Amino acid sequence: MSRDTIVAKRYAKALFEVALGQQKVLEVEQELRTVVIAITGDGEIGKFIESPNISEEAKQNVLRTSLDGKVSEPVLKTVLLLIERGRVELLEALLNDYVKIEGESLGIADARVYSTYALNDEEQEAVAREFGGRVNKKIRIENIVDPTLLGGLKVAIGDTIYDGSLAGKLERLEQSFNRRVQ
């Protein structure tokens, strides 16, 4: 395990403990996700944050001004601390680790559901119920439209993939025929 991975987990655990104490675990996740998307998704902000020609103090002042009142104190302090220590590149890993810790603590699992069309709320709830029972957790769905599936669903929860897609079934059928022919 790399040193950066260990450091990101420590920051995530500390932030989670503060959020849990304030009973704002899910809110902190959303705020952290928004900050990560803003910093990593906008090239200009990313260049500003990563620039060695701009002092850490100037970066902190800009972020403090930009984020004050928009995110909670724990999220703001965490981001400012990462900048102060020159570790802003850990933001995405910190978010991922925070979500893992949160999921383990609250019994929540994130699922990527691949389908040929966008699932409506009722369909997403049905998938969440079905797979929530399988993994014994509350499921949060991220629906990804993948027209290559032909039909059906493919669900990824953590490292496990449940392939109920038509393409997956055809592939398994072909493998079965090939084993019988050999």
Tab-separated table of N, CA, C and O in Angstrom, residues 99-154:
chain	number	residue	atom	x	y	z
A	99	VAL	N	-16.141	7.507	1.372
A	99	VAL	CA	-17.347	6.790	0.947
A	99	VAL	C	-17.295	5.333	1.414
A	99	VAL	O	-18.301	4.783	1.858
A	100	LYS	N	-16.125	4.707	1.346
A	100	LYS	CA	-15.985	3.321	1.820
A	100	LYS	C	-16.231	3.226	3.321
A	100	LYS	O	-16.962	2.341	3.785
A	101	ILE	N	-15.631	4.122	4.078
A	101	ILE	CA	-15.802	4.125	5.533
A	101	ILE	C	-17.276	4.377	5.873
A	101	ILE	O	-17.852	3.708	6.725
A	102	GLU	N	-17.862	5.327	5.183
A	102	GLU	CA	-19.272	5.653	5.392
A	102	GLU	C	-20.159	4.441	5.104
A	102	GLU	O	-21.050	4.115	5.887
A	103	GLY	N	-19.896	3.787	3.988
A	103	GLY	CA	-20.690	2.620	3.610
A	103	GLY	C	-20.597	1.505	4.624
A	103	GLY	O	-21.606	0.888	4.988
A	104	GLU	N	-19.385	1.235	5.102
A	104	GLU	CA	-19.197	0.190	6.103
A	104	GLU	C	-19.909	0.546	7.402
A	104	GLU	O	-20.535	-0.300	8.030
A	105	SER	N	-19.828	1.784	7.794
A	105	SER	CA	-20.423	2.217	9.055
A	105	SER	C	-21.949	2.261	9.000
A	105	SER	O	-22.615	1.872	9.950
A	106	LEU	N	-22.486	2.746	7.893
A	106	LEU	CA	-23.931	2.943	7.793
A	106	LEU	C	-24.656	1.826	7.048
A	106	LEU	O	-25.873	1.876	6.896
A	107	GLY	N	-23.909	0.826	6.567
A	107	GLY	CA	-24.537	-0.269	5.839
A	107	GLY	C	-25.041	0.153	4.471
A	107	GLY	O	-26.107	-0.265	4.032
A	108	ILE	N	-24.263	0.986	3.795
A	108	ILE	CA	-24.630	1.489	2.472
A	108	ILE	C	-23.617	0.966	1.454
A	108	ILE	O	-22.419	0.924	1.726
A	109	ALA	N	-24.117	0.574	0.279
A	109	ALA	CA	-23.225	0.172	-0.806
A	109	ALA	C	-23.621	0.942	-2.056
A	109	ALA	O	-24.806	1.172	-2.312
A	110	ASP	N	-22.628	1.359	-2.809
A	110	ASP	CA	-22.881	2.033	-4.082
A	110	ASP	C	-22.872	0.998	-5.187
A	110	ASP	O	-21.989	0.135	-5.234
A	111	ALA	N	-23.856	1.096	-6.072
A	111	ALA	CA	-23.965	0.164	-7.193
A	111	ALA	C	-23.989	0.940	-8.493
A	111	ALA	O	-24.700	1.930	-8.620
A	112	ARG	N	-23.172	0.485	-9.439
A	112	ARG	CA	-23.236	1.014	-10.805
A	112	ARG	C	-24.121	0.049	-11.581
A	112	ARG	O	-23.802	-1.137	-11.692
A	113	VAL	N	-25.234	0.570	-12.077
A	113	VAL	CA	-26.194	-0.254	-12.804
A	113	VAL	C	-26.138	0.148	-14.272
A	113	VAL	O	-26.473	1.275	-14.628
A	114	TYR	N	-25.686	-0.793	-15.100
A	114	TYR	CA	-25.580	-0.556	-16.537
A	114	TYR	C	-26.842	-1.080	-17.198
A	114	TYR	O	-27.255	-2.218	-16.965
A	115	SER	N	-27.471	-0.245	-18.026
A	115	SER	CA	-28.687	-0.629	-18.728
A	115	SER	C	-28.686	0.010	-20.112
A	115	SER	O	-27.894	0.914	-20.385
A	116	THR	N	-29.581	-0.463	-20.969
A	116	THR	CA	-29.627	0.072	-22.336
A	116	THR	C	-30.351	1.402	-22.403
A	116	THR	O	-30.280	2.093	-23.419
A	117	TYR	N	-31.065	1.765	-21.342
A	117	TYR	CA	-31.772	3.043	-21.283
A	117	TYR	C	-31.728	3.546	-19.838
A	117	TYR	O	-31.439	2.782	-18.913
A	118	ALA	N	-32.026	4.817	-19.648
A	118	ALA	CA	-32.024	5.386	-18.300
A	118	ALA	C	-33.191	4.811	-17.497
A	118	ALA	O	-34.336	4.865	-17.938
A	119	LEU	N	-32.883	4.238	-16.358
A	119	LEU	CA	-33.913	3.661	-15.501
A	119	LEU	C	-34.676	4.774	-14.792
A	119	LEU	O	-34.077	5.748	-14.328
A	120	ASN	N	-36.000	4.614	-14.688
A	120	ASN	CA	-36.775	5.600	-13.938
A	120	ASN	C	-36.637	5.303	-12.448
A	120	ASN	O	-36.048	4.302	-12.046
A	121	ASP	N	-37.207	6.173	-11.613
A	121	ASP	CA	-37.064	6.033	-10.156
A	121	ASP	C	-37.609	4.701	-9.648
A	121	ASP	O	-37.000	4.058	-8.796
A	122	GLU	N	-38.736	4.287	-10.175
A	122	GLU	CA	-39.351	3.032	-9.742
A	122	GLU	C	-38.448	1.840	-10.074
A	122	GLU	O	-38.260	0.934	-9.256
A	123	GLU	N	-37.872	1.836	-11.267
A	123	GLU	CA	-36.965	0.752	-11.674
A	123	GLU	C	-35.702	0.758	-10.815
A	123	GLU	O	-35.214	-0.302	-10.410
A	124	GLN	N	-35.172	1.942	-10.526
A	124	GLN	CA	-33.985	2.034	-9.675
A	124	GLN	C	-34.280	1.518	-8.272
A	124	GLN	O	-33.456	0.818	-7.679
A	125	GLU	N	-35.450	1.852	-7.749
A	125	GLU	CA	-35.830	1.363	-6.420
A	125	GLU	C	-35.952	-0.156	-6.402
A	125	GLU	O	-35.541	-0.811	-5.443
A	126	ALA	N	-36.507	-0.727	-7.479
A	126	ALA	CA	-36.648	-2.191	-7.558
A	126	ALA	C	-35.270	-2.857	-7.590
A	126	ALA	O	-35.042	-3.861	-6.906
A	127	VAL	N	-34.350	-2.299	-8.358
A	127	VAL	CA	-32.986	-2.837	-8.421
A	127	VAL	C	-32.314	-2.697	-7.052
A	127	VAL	O	-31.667	-3.628	-6.572
A	128	ALA	N	-32.495	-1.550	-6.412
A	128	ALA	CA	-31.892	-1.327	-5.093
A	128	ALA	C	-32.436	-2.326	-4.069
A	128	ALA	O	-31.673	-2.862	-3.259
A	129	ARG	N	-33.731	-2.598	-4.106
A	129	ARG	CA	-34.324	-3.576	-3.186
A	129	ARG	C	-33.762	-4.972	-3.436
A	129	ARG	O	-33.361	-5.677	-2.516
A	130	GLU	N	-33.742	-5.371	-4.720
A	130	GLU	CA	-33.271	-6.717	-5.086
A	130	GLU	C	-31.826	-6.939	-4.637
A	130	GLU	O	-31.508	-7.921	-3.978
A	131	PHE	N	-30.955	-6.018	-4.998
A	131	PHE	CA	-29.533	-6.214	-4.696
A	131	PHE	C	-29.202	-5.848	-3.253
A	131	PHE	O	-28.246	-6.365	-2.682
A	132	GLY	N	-30.002	-4.980	-2.637
A	132	GLY	CA	-29.827	-4.680	-1.219
A	132	GLY	C	-30.028	-5.933	-0.383
A	132	GLY	O	-29.304	-6.177	0.580
A	133	GLY	N	-31.001	-6.758	-0.795
A	133	GLY	CA	-31.235	-8.026	-0.110
A	133	GLY	C	-30.089	-9.002	-0.299
A	133	GLY	O	-29.752	-9.764	0.605
A	134	ARG	N	-29.486	-8.979	-1.468
A	134	ARG	CA	-28.363	-9.898	-1.737
A	134	ARG	C	-27.125	-9.568	-0.918
A	134	ARG	O	-26.405	-10.462	-0.495
A	135	VAL	N	-26.832	-8.278	-0.778
A	135	VAL	CA	-25.608	-7.877	-0.070
A	135	VAL	C	-25.887	-7.391	1.356
A	135	VAL	O	-24.973	-7.009	2.073
A	136	ASN	N	-27.177	-7.393	1.733
A	136	ASN	CA	-27.600	-6.996	3.069
A	136	ASN	C	-27.164	-5.570	3.414
A	136	ASN	O	-26.655	-5.307	4.505
A	137	LYS	N	-27.341	-4.659	2.446
A	137	LYS	CA	-27.019	-3.250	2.640
A	137	LYS	C	-28.040	-2.403	1.904
A	137	LYS	O	-28.728	-2.882	1.010
A	138	LYS	N	-28.094	-1.140	2.279
A	138	LYS	CA	-28.908	-0.176	1.536
A	138	LYS	C	-28.094	0.191	0.286
A	138	LYS	O	-26.910	0.492	0.383
A	139	ILE	N	-28.732	0.139	-0.867
A	139	ILE	CA	-28.024	0.360	-2.125
A	139	ILE	C	-28.324	1.756	-2.672
A	139	ILE	O	-29.478	2.171	-2.731
A	140	ARG	N	-27.245	2.460	-3.061
A	140	ARG	CA	-27.379	3.721	-3.792
A	140	ARG	C	-27.016	3.425	-5.242
A	140	ARG	O	-25.971	2.844	-5.512
A	141	ILE	N	-27.881	3.835	-6.151
A	141	ILE	CA	-27.732	3.488	-7.559
A	141	ILE	C	-27.127	4.635	-8.362
A	141	ILE	O	-27.550	5.782	-8.234
A	142	GLU	N	-26.156	4.285	-9.199
A	142	GLU	CA	-25.674	5.179	-10.249
A	142	GLU	C	-25.994	4.457	-11.556
A	142	GLU	O	-25.432	3.406	-11.842
A	143	ASN	N	-26.937	4.993	-12.307
A	143	ASN	CA	-27.366	4.351	-13.549
A	143	ASN	C	-26.494	4.840	-14.702
A	143	ASN	O	-26.345	6.035	-14.927
A	144	ILE	N	-25.908	3.886	-15.433
A	144	ILE	CA	-25.060	4.196	-16.577
A	144	ILE	C	-25.681	3.548	-17.807
A	144	ILE	O	-25.884	2.338	-17.835
A	145	VAL	N	-26.003	4.371	-18.796
A	145	VAL	CA	-26.599	3.850	-20.023
A	145	VAL	C	-25.493	3.272	-20.896
A	145	VAL	O	-24.512	3.944	-21.206
A	146	ASP	N	-25.657	1.988	-21.263
A	146	ASP	CA	-24.676	1.273	-22.083
A	146	ASP	C	-25.422	0.515	-23.182
A	146	ASP	O	-25.903	-0.599	-22.960
A	147	PRO	N	-25.524	1.107	-24.376
A	147	PRO	CA	-26.290	0.471	-25.451
A	147	PRO	C	-25.673	-0.829	-25.968
A	147	PRO	O	-26.332	-1.586	-26.670
A	148	THR	N	-24.450	-1.155	-25.587
A	148	THR	CA	-23.825	-2.397	-26.052
A	148	THR	C	-24.378	-3.625	-25.330
A	148	THR	O	-24.075	-4.752	-25.722
A	149	LEU	N	-25.190	-3.425	-24.297
A	149	LEU	CA	-25.713	-4.555	-23.527
A	149	LEU	C	-26.781	-5.346	-24.275
A	149	LEU	O	-27.051	-6.479	-23.930
A	150	LEU	N	-27.435	-4.770	-25.243
A	150	LEU	CA	-28.534	-5.362	-26.005
A	150	LEU	C	-29.826	-5.408	-25.189
A	150	LEU	O	-30.901	-5.217	-25.711
A	151	GLY	N	-29.758	-5.676	-23.916
A	151	GLY	CA	-30.917	-5.752	-23.033
A	151	GLY	C	-30.492	-6.247	-21.674
A	151	GLY	O	-29.368	-6.707	-21.485
A	152	GLY	N	-31.376	-6.151	-20.679
A	152	GLY	CA	-31.052	-6.611	-19.341
A	152	GLY	C	-30.220	-5.600	-18.582
A	152	GLY	O	-30.092	-4.447	-18.991
A	153	LEU	N	-29.639	-6.037	-17.480
A	153	LEU	CA	-28.852	-5.175	-16.605
A	153	LEU	C	-27.525	-5.822	-16.246
A	153	LEU	O	-27.427	-7.045	-16.177
A	154	LYS	N	-26.565	-4.971	-15.955
A	154	LYS	CA	-25.310	-5.416	-15.354
A	154	LYS	C	-25.123	-4.518	-14.138
A	154	LYS	O	-25.220	-3.294	-14.237
